[in-house]
XYZ file of N, CA and C in Angstrom:
150
model
N 0.845 -1.173 0.000
C 0.000 0.000 0.000
C 0.893 1.239 0.000
N 0.599 2.155 -0.884
C 1.430 3.354 -0.945
C 1.063 4.315 0.191
N 2.006 5.176 0.510
C 1.794 6.127 1.609
C 0.662 7.101 1.279
N 0.560 7.498 0.015
C -0.504 8.424 -0.393
C -1.881 7.803 -0.173
N -2.021 6.527 -0.497
C -3.310 5.857 -0.328
C -3.689 5.739 1.145
N -2.727 5.479 1.998
C -3.003 5.386 3.437
C -3.537 6.716 3.961
N -2.885 7.829 3.599
C -3.333 9.142 4.061
C -4.713 9.480 3.505
N -4.973 9.107 2.262
C -6.290 9.355 1.676
C -7.368 8.583 2.425
N -7.093 7.328 2.761
C -8.076 6.534 3.512
C -8.285 7.095 4.910
N -7.223 7.519 5.571
C -7.361 8.110 6.909
C -8.190 9.390 6.870
N -7.941 10.232 5.892
C -8.717 11.470 5.766
C -10.182 11.172 5.473
N -10.443 10.194 4.629
C -11.823 9.830 4.305
C -12.558 9.308 5.537
N -11.930 8.421 6.282
C -12.559 7.897 7.505
C -12.776 9.019 8.523
N -11.825 9.921 8.645
C -11.972 11.046 9.561
C -13.140 11.938 9.190
N -13.297 12.212 7.902
C -14.425 13.036 7.463
C -15.759 12.339 7.688
N -15.812 11.039 7.470
C -17.058 10.299 7.689
C -17.460 10.365 9.156
N -16.512 10.188 10.049
C -16.811 10.248 11.486
C -17.180 11.672 11.882
N -16.437 12.651 11.382
C -16.684 14.044 11.763
C -18.037 14.540 11.257
N -18.480 14.066 10.119
C -19.720 14.559 9.526
C -20.915 13.637 9.755
N -20.771 12.654 10.627
C -21.915 11.786 10.891
C -22.970 12.567 11.672
N -24.229 12.343 11.398
C -25.302 13.123 12.033
C -25.309 13.045 13.556
N -24.995 11.893 14.124
C -25.044 11.781 15.585
C -23.974 12.649 16.247
N -22.800 12.765 15.643
C -21.763 13.614 16.214
C -22.125 15.089 16.083
N -22.738 15.464 14.973
C -23.158 16.860 14.791
C -24.207 17.227 15.828
N -25.175 16.346 16.076
C -26.216 16.609 17.080
C -25.595 16.721 18.467
N -24.660 15.844 18.799
C -24.013 15.917 20.107
C -23.290 17.245 20.298
N -22.580 17.687 19.292
C -21.845 18.954 19.402
C -22.813 20.122 19.519
N -23.954 20.056 18.828
C -24.937 21.133 18.935
C -25.639 21.145 20.294
N -25.752 19.997 20.944
C -26.415 19.923 22.246
C -25.486 20.280 23.413
N -24.181 20.261 23.191
C -23.239 20.532 24.283
C -23.444 21.882 24.971
N -23.713 22.968 24.249
C -23.842 24.263 24.941
C -25.129 24.446 25.732
N -26.071 23.522 25.636
C -27.338 23.671 26.344
C -27.209 23.221 27.798
N -27.995 23.844 28.669
C -28.045 23.428 30.061
C -26.967 24.074 30.916
N -26.801 23.509 32.116
C -25.843 24.045 33.082
C -24.424 23.586 32.754
N -23.464 24.423 33.043
C -22.019 24.188 32.880
C -21.629 23.595 31.517
N -21.873 24.348 30.445
C -21.548 23.830 29.115
C -20.040 23.672 28.878
N -19.228 24.516 29.501
C -17.779 24.398 29.304
C -17.248 23.092 29.895
N -17.752 22.724 31.057
C -17.316 21.470 31.679
C -17.757 20.275 30.840
N -19.010 20.295 30.401
C -19.532 19.206 29.584
C -18.775 19.104 28.257
N -18.515 20.247 27.626
C -17.757 20.242 26.381
C -16.335 19.757 26.579
N -15.718 20.159 27.698
C -14.360 19.691 27.993
C -14.306 18.194 28.228
N -15.291 17.661 28.934
C -15.345 16.214 29.155
C -15.581 15.457 27.850
N -16.444 16.023 26.992
C -16.699 15.398 25.702
C -15.422 15.360 24.859
N -14.717 16.479 24.793
C -13.481 16.535 23.996
C -12.401 15.646 24.611
N -12.332 15.630 25.941
C -11.344 14.766 26.597
C -11.612 13.298 26.339
N -12.890 12.911 26.397
C -13.251 11.528 26.111
C -13.009 11.166 24.666
N -13.284 12.114 23.768
C -13.086 11.851 22.347
C -11.596 11.737 22.021
N -10.789 12.592 22.623
C -9.346 12.576 22.350
C -8.695 11.364 22.996
N -9.273 10.840 24.077
C -8.690 9.697 24.766
C -8.977 8.362 24.110
N -9.903 8.352 23.150
C -10.273 7.076 22.498
C -9.174 6.533 21.667
């Protein structure tokens, strides 16, 4: 497998995950309610830790 193809596949998978409807809804719901900064920080921390 060439290096260019690997990067293309990684970018494609990243875009599919980033643009999935459930992730968009979650990001839009984060600022609602009490302590949105804490909730957003926990969400980003959990996502980055995966």
